Amino acid sequence: MKIAVTSTGGSMDALVSEQFGRCQYFLIVDPETMKFEAVSNLGEQMQNGAGPKAAELIINKGAEILLTGRVGDKAEEALKKSGIKIVDGYKGTIKVKDAVNSYLSK
Amino acid sequence: MIISIASGKGGTGKTTVAASLASVIPESVYIDCDVEEPNGHLLLKPEFISEESAKKLLPQIDQEKCTFCGKCVEVCEFNALINLKFEIVLFDEMCHGCGACIYFCPSKVITERAKEIGVVRVGITSAKIFFADGVLNIGEVAATPLIKEVKKNIIEGKINILDSPPGTSCCMVETVKDSDFCILVTESTPFGLNDLKLAIDVLKTIGVSFGVVINKYDPSFTEMENYLNENSIEILLKIPFERRYAESYSEGILPLDKYPELKNAFRVLHKRILEKVEIVNAG
Amino acid sequence: MPDKSYKQIVILSGKGGTGKTTLSAAFAGLIKKKVVIDCDVDAANLHLVLKPEIINSYDFSGGKKAIIDPDKCVECGTCETVCRFDAINNFTIDQLSCEGCGFCFRVCSSDAIKFDPSKSGSYFECELPDGSKFFYAKLFSGDGNSGKLVSEIKRKALENISSDIEWVIVDGPPGIGCPVNASVAVADYVVIVTEPTVSGIHDLKRLIELLKTFKIRSGIVINKYDLNETIATQIFNYAENEKTPIIGSIPFDPEFMKALINGENVLEVNKNIQEEILTILRQLELQVEISVN
């Protein structure tokens, strides 16, 4: 199982990004080992379509769960088609590792 | 003849000026190009005789035959397509219908279908003004294709009054670009002046001649006239700031239908514009 | 989970000229720990009232546009055949009609078409007289990239935001198109400024329909509410049906216009107006609290 987290930086100590399509990085985390891959999000620079493009990216990275602040309608549609579980409502004041831990402890 | 009415700033009275001018010109044509927020019908109250849906072409991907190679996604500049590897998903609102995905698909599995982006309504008012407007569907982000459709109602040989959306971006340019003359409506405030300058820049760039109507005119705001005089820009009309005009507008009644002094002012405006266009065409 | 430190409110109107910028400026004058962003990038006005000092300016490059290099062009005409926007004539591309799809660039077999992003505006990081940060932009005339610029200016304003900021005030663009969509992204609450006119209520309804797709709560301020009491009542009834609260109303006041003409903040006009705006702000704070929790 892989968990994708929207992040403002490339480490587990970075703060969560509340934006999905326009976050700076996705951290693709393996919760067993807490190892992660940081993927920079090209969607950050896009005129439009950033949300769906970001969805495409994490789908192709094999994520099954997404932790983020808020996901737009279009991205949500793509994520649901691929069976990714969306857990939203995370605030931009917590660290990525705390978001992952809080999800795992639920 | 095409006369467009524009203003950088919203709420300066563009629609009121456009509708008033249309109402003093016999057999005029009024076309509301502000498809995001069309308001002309509220003032001119036409009886609609037809309503047609305006469409754009969208790619239709045969998912059964698709190999998910991703070429279509690669050539789409608008990020309207994404590749889930088991399905190519299209986001309708983002597609400009350029056709590149169809052309470049190596398996030739993409065809096209039409999708409604809004409606174009045509009608006639009790004063025999020919009326057309466009209503953009909510959630649709690109207004220019609908503006192009609405503009197909321009009638050659008549005086066409085009009511532009506010701002100075693509939608405004699409509306005013082939006008014979453009009336810029502003108001006596620093906001009005600032946005007027932006609109003037656009018209100079695309080469449309213009004049200015100052609505909600207040003589104490001298910067407006100083600027216009210094730059030799003609003031076509000044409409004073009066609560009774605002009240009339609020009810959806053109102020000139209640107050004859305005009707005369718009008749004079009509004559002045005809002279201006003749000069432009002769020169 | 600790709370995010600031609340982001966006002021919108659908119809232009209802008082969006005036209200944004008044809020900015009353709130101390704030960042203010003018997202009406087509026709920015808030700086005229807030009188900021520019600290940094940034170039903005919008979408790509295609240009034909006449030295390389062999005049085969393929590009003209594929372009669906009638932008290509006589082997030149009309920059105003080009939508930036890149089709011509991809089909050109002589490598004669350049397809690069071009500078299409600037945006400014500023300081207000009270020391707060303010951001606004200037888009080149006729450009079609206002949505992207809105996203970019908001990102710039929110990165490295100081932790003691309590409010982010966003003055939004008119209409219901792409810049509006971009300006409400990640907002906590939308304030809709309307007026009791047939056009005002017409545009209000379209805006509320749009906001429903964004899952963001909103409240309405009726400006010039006594201009037409019948329509003001219609707005009240409509708002009730839509479960959207009326968070304030401001009377038609010639002194308001005077403040505009003089480029002053309406707060400076008189104590009454200041009281009215303060009441709206209290109501807004209450609504935002409800919506965040």
mmCIF file of C-alpha atoms in Angstrom, chain A:
data_model
loop_
_atom_site.group_PDB
_atom_site.id
_atom_site.type_symbol
_atom_site.label_atom_id
_atom_site.label_comp_id
_atom_site.label_asym_id
_atom_site.label_seq_id
_atom_site.Cartn_x
_atom_site.Cartn_y
_atom_site.Cartn_z
ATOM 1 C CA MET A 1 0.000 0.000 0.000
ATOM 2 C CA LYS A 2 1.249 3.484 -0.866
ATOM 3 C CA ILE A 3 -0.020 6.737 0.599
ATOM 4 C CA ALA A 4 0.249 9.989 -1.403
ATOM 5 C CA VAL A 5 0.443 13.188 0.640
ATOM 6 C CA THR A 6 0.317 16.713 -0.797
ATOM 7 C CA SER A 7 3.328 18.562 0.552
ATOM 8 C CA THR A 8 5.027 21.938 0.528
ATOM 9 C CA GLY A 9 8.504 20.374 0.548
ATOM 10 C CA GLY A 10 10.454 17.252 -0.319
ATOM 11 C CA SER A 11 10.775 15.741 3.169
ATOM 12 C CA MET A 12 8.585 14.059 5.785
ATOM 13 C CA ASP A 13 9.105 17.119 8.008
ATOM 14 C CA ALA A 14 7.628 19.459 5.399
ATOM 15 C CA LEU A 15 4.162 20.862 5.993
ATOM 16 C CA VAL A 16 1.144 19.353 4.292
ATOM 17 C CA SER A 17 -0.160 21.359 1.324
ATOM 18 C CA GLU A 18 -3.882 22.058 1.503
ATOM 19 C CA GLN A 19 -3.990 22.337 -2.261
ATOM 20 C CA PHE A 20 -4.146 19.159 -4.284
ATOM 21 C CA GLY A 21 -3.664 20.214 -7.917
ATOM 22 C CA ARG A 22 -1.296 23.058 -7.128
ATOM 23 C CA CYS A 23 0.799 21.603 -4.327
ATOM 24 C CA GLN A 24 4.564 21.742 -4.786
ATOM 25 C CA TYR A 25 5.303 18.069 -4.085
ATOM 26 C CA PHE A 26 3.659 14.729 -3.655
ATOM 27 C CA LEU A 27 5.287 12.440 -1.148
ATOM 28 C CA ILE A 28 4.520 8.833 -2.015
ATOM 29 C CA VAL A 29 4.951 7.109 1.327
ATOM 30 C CA ASP A 30 5.277 3.408 2.132
ATOM 31 C CA PRO A 31 3.740 3.266 5.625
ATOM 32 C CA GLU A 32 5.439 -0.071 6.505
ATOM 33 C CA THR A 33 8.925 1.407 6.281
ATOM 34 C CA MET A 34 8.075 5.154 6.228
ATOM 35 C CA LYS A 35 10.308 5.388 3.158
ATOM 36 C CA PHE A 36 9.093 7.850 0.589
ATOM 37 C CA GLU A 37 9.560 9.172 -2.906
ATOM 38 C CA ALA A 38 9.196 12.954 -3.417
ATOM 39 C CA VAL A 39 7.651 13.827 -6.778
ATOM 40 C CA SER A 40 7.538 17.445 -7.810
ATOM 41 C CA ASN A 41 4.154 18.478 -9.149
ATOM 42 C CA LEU A 42 4.270 20.062 -12.583
ATOM 43 C CA GLY A 43 0.624 21.017 -12.175
ATOM 44 C CA GLU A 44 1.730 23.815 -9.922
ATOM 45 C CA GLN A 45 2.639 25.848 -13.017
ATOM 46 C CA MET A 46 -0.362 25.020 -15.176
ATOM 47 C CA GLN A 47 -2.911 27.489 -16.442
ATOM 48 C CA ASN A 48 -5.681 24.986 -15.843
ATOM 49 C CA GLY A 49 -6.202 21.289 -15.494
ATOM 50 C CA ALA A 50 -3.745 21.092 -12.595
ATOM 51 C CA GLY A 51 -6.099 18.901 -10.527
ATOM 52 C CA PRO A 52 -6.704 16.143 -13.101
ATOM 53 C CA LYS A 53 -3.013 16.156 -14.062
ATOM 54 C CA ALA A 54 -2.034 15.716 -10.426
ATOM 55 C CA ALA A 55 -4.522 12.842 -10.164
ATOM 56 C CA GLU A 56 -2.962 11.232 -13.233
ATOM 57 C CA LEU A 57 0.470 11.566 -11.641
ATOM 58 C CA ILE A 58 -0.319 9.874 -8.341
ATOM 59 C CA ILE A 59 -2.411 7.186 -10.048
ATOM 60 C CA ASN A 60 0.564 6.314 -12.238
ATOM 61 C CA LYS A 61 2.786 6.269 -9.125
ATOM 62 C CA GLY A 62 0.593 3.519 -7.738
ATOM 63 C CA ALA A 63 -0.850 5.393 -4.741
ATOM 64 C CA GLU A 64 -3.948 3.899 -3.153
ATOM 65 C CA ILE A 65 -4.670 6.499 -0.493
ATOM 66 C CA LEU A 66 -4.464 10.292 -0.736
ATOM 67 C CA LEU A 67 -4.073 12.633 2.252
ATOM 68 C CA THR A 68 -4.684 16.305 1.414
ATOM 69 C CA GLY A 69 -6.626 19.468 2.254
ATOM 70 C CA ARG A 70 -9.189 19.732 -0.484
ATOM 71 C CA VAL A 71 -9.698 18.044 -3.855
ATOM 72 C CA GLY A 72 -11.626 19.656 -6.735
ATOM 73 C CA ASP A 73 -14.465 17.938 -8.563
ATOM 74 C CA LYS A 74 -12.493 16.975 -11.654
ATOM 75 C CA ALA A 75 -9.555 15.456 -9.804
ATOM 76 C CA GLU A 76 -11.959 13.639 -7.504
ATOM 77 C CA GLU A 77 -13.663 12.075 -10.502
ATOM 78 C CA ALA A 78 -10.335 10.748 -11.834
ATOM 79 C CA LEU A 79 -9.193 9.492 -8.423
ATOM 80 C CA LYS A 80 -12.460 7.660 -7.821
ATOM 81 C CA LYS A 81 -12.293 5.988 -11.214
ATOM 82 C CA SER A 82 -8.956 4.553 -10.185
ATOM 83 C CA GLY A 83 -10.221 3.477 -6.786
ATOM 84 C CA ILE A 84 -7.992 5.814 -4.767
ATOM 85 C CA LYS A 85 -9.300 6.555 -1.282
ATOM 86 C CA ILE A 86 -9.403 10.319 -0.611
ATOM 87 C CA VAL A 87 -8.916 11.509 2.957
ATOM 88 C CA ASP A 88 -9.270 15.299 2.924
ATOM 89 C CA GLY A 89 -9.480 18.090 5.475
ATOM 90 C CA TYR A 90 -5.797 18.079 6.468
ATOM 91 C CA LYS A 91 -4.555 21.536 7.453
ATOM 92 C CA GLY A 92 -1.390 23.196 6.197
ATOM 93 C CA THR A 93 0.028 23.500 9.701
ATOM 94 C CA ILE A 94 0.952 19.854 10.262
ATOM 95 C CA LYS A 95 3.916 17.893 9.010
ATOM 96 C CA VAL A 96 3.595 15.156 6.412
ATOM 97 C CA LYS A 97 4.826 12.471 8.838
ATOM 98 C CA ASP A 98 2.231 13.522 11.429
ATOM 99 C CA ALA A 99 -0.506 13.398 8.799
ATOM 100 C CA VAL A 100 0.542 9.849 7.847
ATOM 101 C CA ASN A 101 0.718 8.775 11.513
ATOM 102 C CA SER A 102 -2.626 10.311 12.336
ATOM 103 C CA TYR A 103 -4.168 8.486 9.376
ATOM 104 C CA LEU A 104 -2.578 5.156 10.365
ATOM 105 C CA SER A 105 -3.720 5.454 13.982
ATOM 106 C CA LYS A 106 -7.363 5.849 12.967
#
